Coordinates of C-alpha atoms and ligand atoms in Angstrom, one line a residue:
X1 CA 38.9 -20.7 3.6
X2 CA 36.6 -17.6 3.2
X3 CA 33.6 -16.2 5.1
X4 CA 30.0 -15.9 3.5
X5 CA 26.9 -14.5 5.0
X6 CA 23.2 -15.4 4.5
X7 CA 20.0 -13.5 5.4
X8 CA 16.2 -13.8 4.8
X9 CA 14.3 -10.7 4.0
X10 CA 10.6 -9.6 3.1
X11 CA 7.7 -12.0 3.9
X12 CA 8.8 -15.3 5.5
X13 CA 7.8 -18.6 3.6
X14 CA 8.0 -22.4 4.6
X15 CA 11.2 -23.9 3.3
X16 CA 13.5 -20.7 4.0
X17 CA 15.1 -22.8 6.9
X18 CA 15.8 -25.7 4.5
X19 CA 17.6 -23.2 2.2
X20 CA 19.6 -21.7 5.1
X21 CA 20.7 -25.2 6.2
X22 CA 21.6 -26.4 2.7
X23 CA 23.6 -23.1 2.0
X24 CA 25.4 -23.3 5.4
X25 CA 26.3 -27.0 5.1
X26 CA 27.4 -26.7 1.5
X27 CA 29.7 -23.9 2.4
X28 CA 31.1 -25.7 5.5
X29 CA 31.6 -28.8 3.2
X30 CA 33.6 -26.6 0.8
X31 CA 35.7 -25.4 3.7
X32 CA 34.4 -21.9 4.2
X33 CA 32.6 -20.2 7.2
X34 CA 29.2 -19.0 7.4
X35 CA 27.6 -16.1 9.1
X36 CA 23.9 -15.7 9.6
X37 CA 22.5 -12.2 9.6
X38 CA 19.4 -11.6 11.7
X39 CA 16.2 -9.8 10.5
X40 CA 17.3 -9.3 6.8
X41 CA 18.8 -5.9 5.9
X42 CA 18.0 -4.3 9.2
X43 CA 20.4 -6.9 10.9
X44 CA 23.0 -6.2 8.2
X45 CA 23.0 -2.4 9.2
X46 CA 23.0 -3.3 12.9
X47 CA 25.6 -5.9 12.5
X48 CA 23.5 -8.5 14.1
X49 CA 25.6 -11.4 13.0
X50 CA 25.7 -15.0 14.3
X51 CA 28.1 -17.8 13.3
X52 CA 26.4 -20.7 11.7
X53 CA 27.7 -24.1 12.3
X54 CA 26.5 -27.6 10.9
X55 CA 24.7 -28.2 14.3
X56 CA 23.2 -24.7 14.5
X57 CA 21.3 -25.4 11.3
X58 CA 20.4 -28.9 12.5
X59 CA 16.7 -29.8 13.3
X60 CA 15.3 -27.0 11.3
X61 CA 14.5 -28.7 7.9
X62 CA 11.0 -29.3 9.1
X63 CA 10.4 -25.8 10.6
X64 CA 8.4 -23.1 8.9
X65 CA 9.3 -19.3 9.2
X66 CA 13.1 -18.4 9.3
X67 CA 15.4 -19.1 12.2
X68 CA 17.2 -15.9 11.0
X69 CA 14.0 -14.0 11.2
X70 CA 13.1 -11.4 8.7
X71 CA 12.2 -7.8 8.3
X72 CA 11.3 -5.0 6.0
X73 CA 14.1 -2.4 6.0
X74 CA 13.1 1.0 4.5
X75 CA 16.6 2.4 5.0
X76 CA 18.0 -0.2 2.5
X77 CA 16.3 1.9 -0.3
X78 CA 18.9 4.6 0.2
X79 CA 22.3 4.3 -1.2
X80 CA 24.1 5.8 1.8
X81 CA 22.7 2.8 3.9
X82 CA 23.6 0.3 1.4
X83 CA 27.1 1.8 1.5
X84 CA 27.3 1.3 5.3
X85 CA 26.0 -2.3 4.7
X86 CA 28.8 -3.1 2.3
X87 CA 31.2 -1.5 4.7
X88 CA 30.0 -3.8 7.6
X89 CA 30.6 -6.8 5.4
X90 CA 34.0 -5.7 4.5
X91 CA 34.9 -5.1 8.2
X92 CA 33.9 -8.6 9.0
X93 CA 35.8 -9.9 5.8
X94 CA 32.7 -11.4 4.5
X95 CA 33.4 -12.4 0.8
X96 CA 29.7 -12.6 -0.4
X97 CA 26.0 -12.4 0.7
X98 CA 23.2 -14.8 0.0
X99 CA 19.7 -13.3 0.0
X100 CA 16.5 -15.4 0.4
X101 CA 13.3 -13.4 -0.3
X102 CA 11.2 -11.9 -3.0
X103 CA 11.8 -9.5 -5.7
X104 CA 12.0 -6.5 -3.4
X105 CA 14.8 -8.3 -1.5
X106 CA 16.5 -9.1 -4.9
X107 CA 16.4 -5.5 -5.9
X108 CA 18.3 -4.6 -2.5
X109 CA 20.9 -7.3 -3.2
X110 CA 21.4 -6.4 -6.8
X111 CA 21.8 -2.6 -5.8
X112 CA 24.3 -3.7 -3.3
X113 CA 26.3 -5.4 -6.2
X114 CA 25.8 -2.7 -8.7
X115 CA 26.8 0.2 -6.3
X116 CA 29.5 -1.6 -4.2
X117 CA 30.4 -4.8 -6.0
X118 CA 29.4 -6.8 -3.3
X119 CA 29.1 -10.5 -4.6
X120 CA 25.5 -11.6 -4.2
X121 CA 23.4 -14.5 -4.9
X122 CA 19.6 -14.9 -4.5
X123 CA 17.2 -17.8 -3.5
X124 CA 13.6 -17.0 -4.4
X125 CA 11.5 -17.5 -1.2
X126 CA 7.9 -16.3 -1.2
X127 CA 4.6 -18.0 -0.9
X128 CA 3.2 -15.9 -3.8
X129 CA 5.2 -17.4 -6.8
X130 CA 5.5 -14.0 -8.3
X131 CA 9.1 -13.8 -9.4
X132 CA 9.9 -13.7 -13.0
X133 CA 12.8 -15.9 -14.3
X134 CA 11.8 -18.9 -12.3
X135 CA 8.7 -21.0 -12.4
X136 CA 8.8 -21.6 -8.7
X137 CA 9.4 -19.9 -5.4
X138 CA 10.0 -21.6 -2.1
X139 CA 7.0 -21.8 0.1
X140 CA 4.4 -21.8 -2.6
X141 CA 3.5 -25.4 -2.4
X142 CA 3.1 -25.4 1.3
X143 CA 0.9 -22.3 1.2
X144 CA -1.3 -23.8 -1.5
X145 CA -1.7 -27.0 0.7
X146 CA -2.5 -25.1 3.8
X147 CA -5.1 -22.9 2.0
X148 CA -6.7 -26.0 0.5
X149 CA -7.0 -27.8 3.8
X150 CA -8.6 -24.6 5.2
X151 CA -11.1 -24.3 2.2
X152 CA -12.1 -28.0 2.5
X153 CA -13.0 -27.4 6.2
X154 CA -15.1 -24.3 5.2
X155 CA -16.9 -26.3 2.4
X156 CA -18.3 -28.6 5.1
X157 CA -20.1 -25.7 6.6
X158 CA -20.9 -24.1 3.1
X159 CA -22.7 -27.4 2.2
X160 CA -24.4 -28.0 5.6
X161 CA -25.9 -24.5 5.7
X162 CA -26.3 -23.9 1.8
X163 CA -24.1 -21.0 2.2
X164 CA -21.9 -18.9 -0.2
X165 CA -18.5 -18.3 1.1
X166 CA -16.0 -15.7 -0.2
X167 CA -12.5 -17.1 0.9
X168 CA -9.8 -14.6 0.5
X169 CA -6.2 -16.0 -0.1
X170 CA -2.8 -14.3 0.1
X171 CA -0.6 -13.5 -3.0
X172 CA -0.3 -9.8 -3.2
X173 CA -0.9 -8.9 -6.7
X174 CA -0.2 -12.5 -8.0
X175 CA -3.1 -15.0 -9.0
X176 CA -0.9 -18.1 -8.6
X177 CA -2.1 -19.1 -5.2
X178 CA -5.7 -18.3 -5.7
X179 CA -6.1 -20.2 -9.0
X180 CA -4.3 -23.3 -7.7
X181 CA -6.4 -23.2 -4.5
X182 CA -9.6 -22.7 -6.6
X183 CA -8.8 -25.6 -8.8
X184 CA -7.8 -28.1 -6.0
X185 CA -10.9 -27.3 -4.0
X186 CA -13.4 -27.2 -6.8
X187 CA -14.3 -23.6 -6.3
X188 CA -17.2 -22.3 -8.1
X189 CA -15.3 -19.1 -9.0
X190 CA -11.8 -17.6 -8.6
X191 CA -11.6 -13.7 -8.5
X192 CA -8.1 -12.7 -9.6
X193 CA -6.7 -9.3 -9.1
X194 CA -6.4 -6.8 -11.9
X195 CA -9.2 -7.6 -14.1
X196 CA -12.7 -6.1 -13.7
X197 CA -14.9 -8.5 -11.5
X198 CA -17.5 -10.2 -13.7
X199 CA -20.3 -9.8 -11.3
X200 CA -23.1 -10.8 -13.7
X201 CA -21.3 -14.1 -14.5
X202 CA -20.6 -14.8 -10.7
X203 CA -24.2 -14.0 -9.8
X204 CA -25.7 -16.1 -12.7
X205 CA -23.4 -19.0 -11.7
X206 CA -24.5 -19.0 -8.1
X207 CA -28.2 -18.7 -8.9
X208 CA -27.9 -21.4 -11.6
X209 CA -26.2 -23.7 -9.0
X210 CA -28.9 -22.9 -6.4
X211 CA -31.7 -23.8 -9.0
X212 CA -30.2 -27.2 -9.6
X213 CA -30.1 -27.8 -5.9
X214 CA -26.5 -27.0 -5.3
X215 CA -25.5 -26.9 -1.6
X216 CA -23.2 -23.9 -0.9
X217 CA -20.7 -22.2 -3.2
X218 CA -17.1 -21.2 -2.7
X219 CA -15.5 -18.3 -4.4
X220 CA -11.8 -17.8 -3.9
X221 CA -10.6 -14.2 -3.9
X222 CA -7.0 -13.2 -4.5
X223 CA -6.3 -10.4 -2.1
X224 CA -4.8 -8.3 -4.9
X225 CA -2.3 -6.3 -2.7
X226 CA -4.8 -5.2 0.1
X227 CA -6.5 -7.5 2.4
X228 CA -10.2 -7.2 2.8
X229 CA -11.3 -6.9 -0.8
X230 CA -13.8 -9.7 -0.3
X231 CA -16.0 -7.4 1.9
X232 CA -16.7 -5.1 -1.2
X233 CA -17.4 -8.1 -3.4
X234 CA -19.8 -9.4 -0.6
X235 CA -21.6 -6.2 -0.7
X236 CA -22.0 -6.0 -4.5
X237 CA -23.4 -9.6 -4.5
X238 CA -25.9 -8.6 -1.9
X239 CA -26.9 -5.4 -3.7
X240 CA -27.1 -6.6 -7.2
X241 CA -28.5 -10.1 -6.8
X242 CA -29.6 -10.4 -3.3
X243 CA -27.1 -13.0 -2.7
X244 CA -25.9 -13.5 1.0
X245 CA -22.4 -14.7 1.6
X246 CA -19.9 -15.2 4.4
X247 CA -16.3 -13.8 4.2
X248 CA -13.3 -15.7 5.5
X249 CA -9.9 -14.2 5.1
X250 CA -7.3 -16.9 5.6
X251 CA -4.5 -14.4 6.2
X252 CA -1.2 -15.3 7.8
X253 CA -2.2 -18.9 8.4
X254 CA -1.0 -19.5 4.8
X255 CA 2.6 -18.2 5.6
X256 CA 3.5 -20.6 8.4
X257 CA 3.7 -24.3 8.9
X258 CA 6.0 -27.1 8.2
X259 CA 7.3 -27.1 4.5
X260 CA 5.9 -29.7 2.1
X261 CA 8.4 -32.4 0.7
X262 CA 8.5 -30.4 -2.6
X263 CA 9.5 -27.1 -0.8
X264 CA 12.1 -29.0 1.2
X265 CA 13.6 -30.6 -1.9
X266 CA 13.7 -27.5 -4.0
X267 CA 15.0 -25.3 -1.2
X268 CA 17.7 -27.7 -0.5
X269 CA 18.9 -27.9 -4.1
X270 CA 18.8 -24.1 -4.4
X271 CA 20.8 -23.6 -1.2
X272 CA 23.6 -25.9 -2.3
X273 CA 23.5 -24.3 -5.9
X274 CA 23.5 -20.8 -4.5
X275 CA 26.5 -21.6 -2.2
X276 CA 28.5 -23.0 -5.2
X277 CA 27.5 -19.9 -7.4
X278 CA 28.7 -17.6 -4.6
X279 CA 32.0 -19.4 -3.7
X280 CA 33.0 -19.4 -7.4
X281 CA 31.6 -16.0 -8.0
X282 CA 31.6 -14.5 -11.5
X283 CA 28.4 -12.5 -11.5
X284 CA 25.3 -12.1 -9.4
X285 CA 22.9 -15.0 -9.9
X286 CA 19.6 -16.1 -8.7
X287 CA 18.6 -19.9 -8.3
X288 CA 15.6 -20.8 -10.4
X289 CA 13.3 -23.8 -11.0
X290 CA 12.4 -24.4 -14.6
X291 CA 11.1 -27.4 -16.3
X292 CA 11.7 -29.5 -13.3
X293 CA 15.2 -28.5 -12.7
X294 CA 17.1 -26.2 -10.3
X295 CA 19.4 -23.7 -12.3
X296 CA 20.7 -20.2 -12.2
X297 CA 19.8 -17.1 -14.0
X298 CA 20.7 -13.2 -13.8
X299 CA 19.0 -10.8 -11.4
X300 CA 17.6 -8.6 -14.3
X301 CA 15.7 -11.9 -15.4
X302 CA 14.0 -12.0 -12.0
X303 CA 13.1 -8.4 -11.7
X304 CA 10.8 -8.0 -14.7
X305 CA 7.6 -8.8 -12.8
X306 CA 5.8 -12.0 -13.0
X307 CA 4.9 -13.1 -16.5
X308 CA 3.0 -16.3 -15.5
X309 CA 0.4 -17.3 -18.1
X310 CA -2.6 -17.5 -15.9
X311 CA -5.2 -17.9 -18.7
X312 CA -4.9 -21.6 -19.0
X313 CA -5.7 -22.0 -15.3
X314 CA -8.6 -19.4 -15.4
X315 CA -9.9 -21.5 -18.3
X316 CA -9.6 -24.7 -16.2
X317 CA -11.6 -23.2 -13.4
X318 CA -14.4 -22.1 -15.9
X319 CA -14.6 -25.5 -17.5
X320 CA -14.8 -27.4 -14.1
X321 CA -17.3 -25.1 -12.4
X322 CA -20.2 -25.3 -14.9
Ligands
ADP401 P1 10.0 -9.2 -0.8 O1 11.5 -9.5 -0.8 O2 9.2 -10.3 -0.2 O3 9.4 -8.7 -2.2 P2 9.7 -6.4 0.1 O4 9.2 -5.9 -1.2 O5 9.1 -5.9 1.3 O6 9.5 -8.1 0.2 O7 11.4 -6.2 0.2 C1 12.0 -6.5 1.3 C2 13.1 -5.7 1.6 O8 14.0 -5.4 0.5 C3 12.7 -4.2 1.9 O9 12.2 -3.9 3.1 C4 14.0 -3.4 1.6 O10 14.8 -3.5 2.6 C5 14.5 -4.2 0.4 N1 14.3 -3.5 -0.8 C6 13.0 -3.6 -1.6 N2 13.0 -2.9 -2.6 C7 14.2 -2.4 -2.7 C8 14.9 -1.5 -3.7 N3 14.3 -1.0 -4.7 N4 16.2 -1.0 -3.4 C9 16.8 -1.4 -2.3 N5 16.2 -2.3 -1.4 C10 15.1 -2.6 -1.6

């Protein structure tokens, strides 16, 4: 019998609890013990540990957020603190660590292995779906659904008052969330990060819509790393085309909520696979979802930055919003 630990780090996402539950129960099933580390790498440095049992991970499969809580821990960027973390794990005779989080959290886990040979496994958990090496990250589906429901409500007002709405969705520098929300809500435009904003095209489309009696328009704006970008876009539309609009920033509403069935399923499969990878450790691996199946890949594959092909989705938005 051996002891393993699990933590959640970075931004929380719906489905993290499903992964904690599955990892824990699968480890117990194999005859091992599991320690939960509170508040990510901060809790590791403070030795904020709790024993996880089959019942302590009961009744959490439907809950958003993470029962272990999460944090951002600047100290973990420094090798001396990662060394302290490795020592704490050794003191507690913990044989390996499972990290649920985004690519930042994975960099921390991989450094812990590279510098101090701590066996690690990663589970991708972020609403942004912005990790290379996997087509899916836990929480994305739920976040898309939450945003779609919110946009549907706003469209009622956009229609009733002939109004243009700029609705800003989360996703850091990733366009995944914005594009899916745009397609699923029939948005007139999706403004993704990175590219120059095609104001003329946007202005022309809104005007054209108005001319043919269109009642209200919805533009989905990807936040692009910094919340509030929509206010600049609102001003440009006003100054350049005399188009008045309302801004709605969905914000953290998109991070919470009960995970969708898809998130529960994938998180559960990933949790079990992560536990098996760690208990039969050969090298550090990350659980992935590719071509409809859960699998494993190496950490470097997941740290190259998201290479999602968004062109097809951008084209789809263009075709459907004529
Ligand atoms: P996410 O995991 O969602 O991408 P962050 O980028 O904020 O979120 O990373 C979460 C935590 O992971 C950070 O607060 C830090 O403790 C750790 N981390 C991030 N990048 C590194 C790195 N390059 N080296 C070591 N630890 C890191």
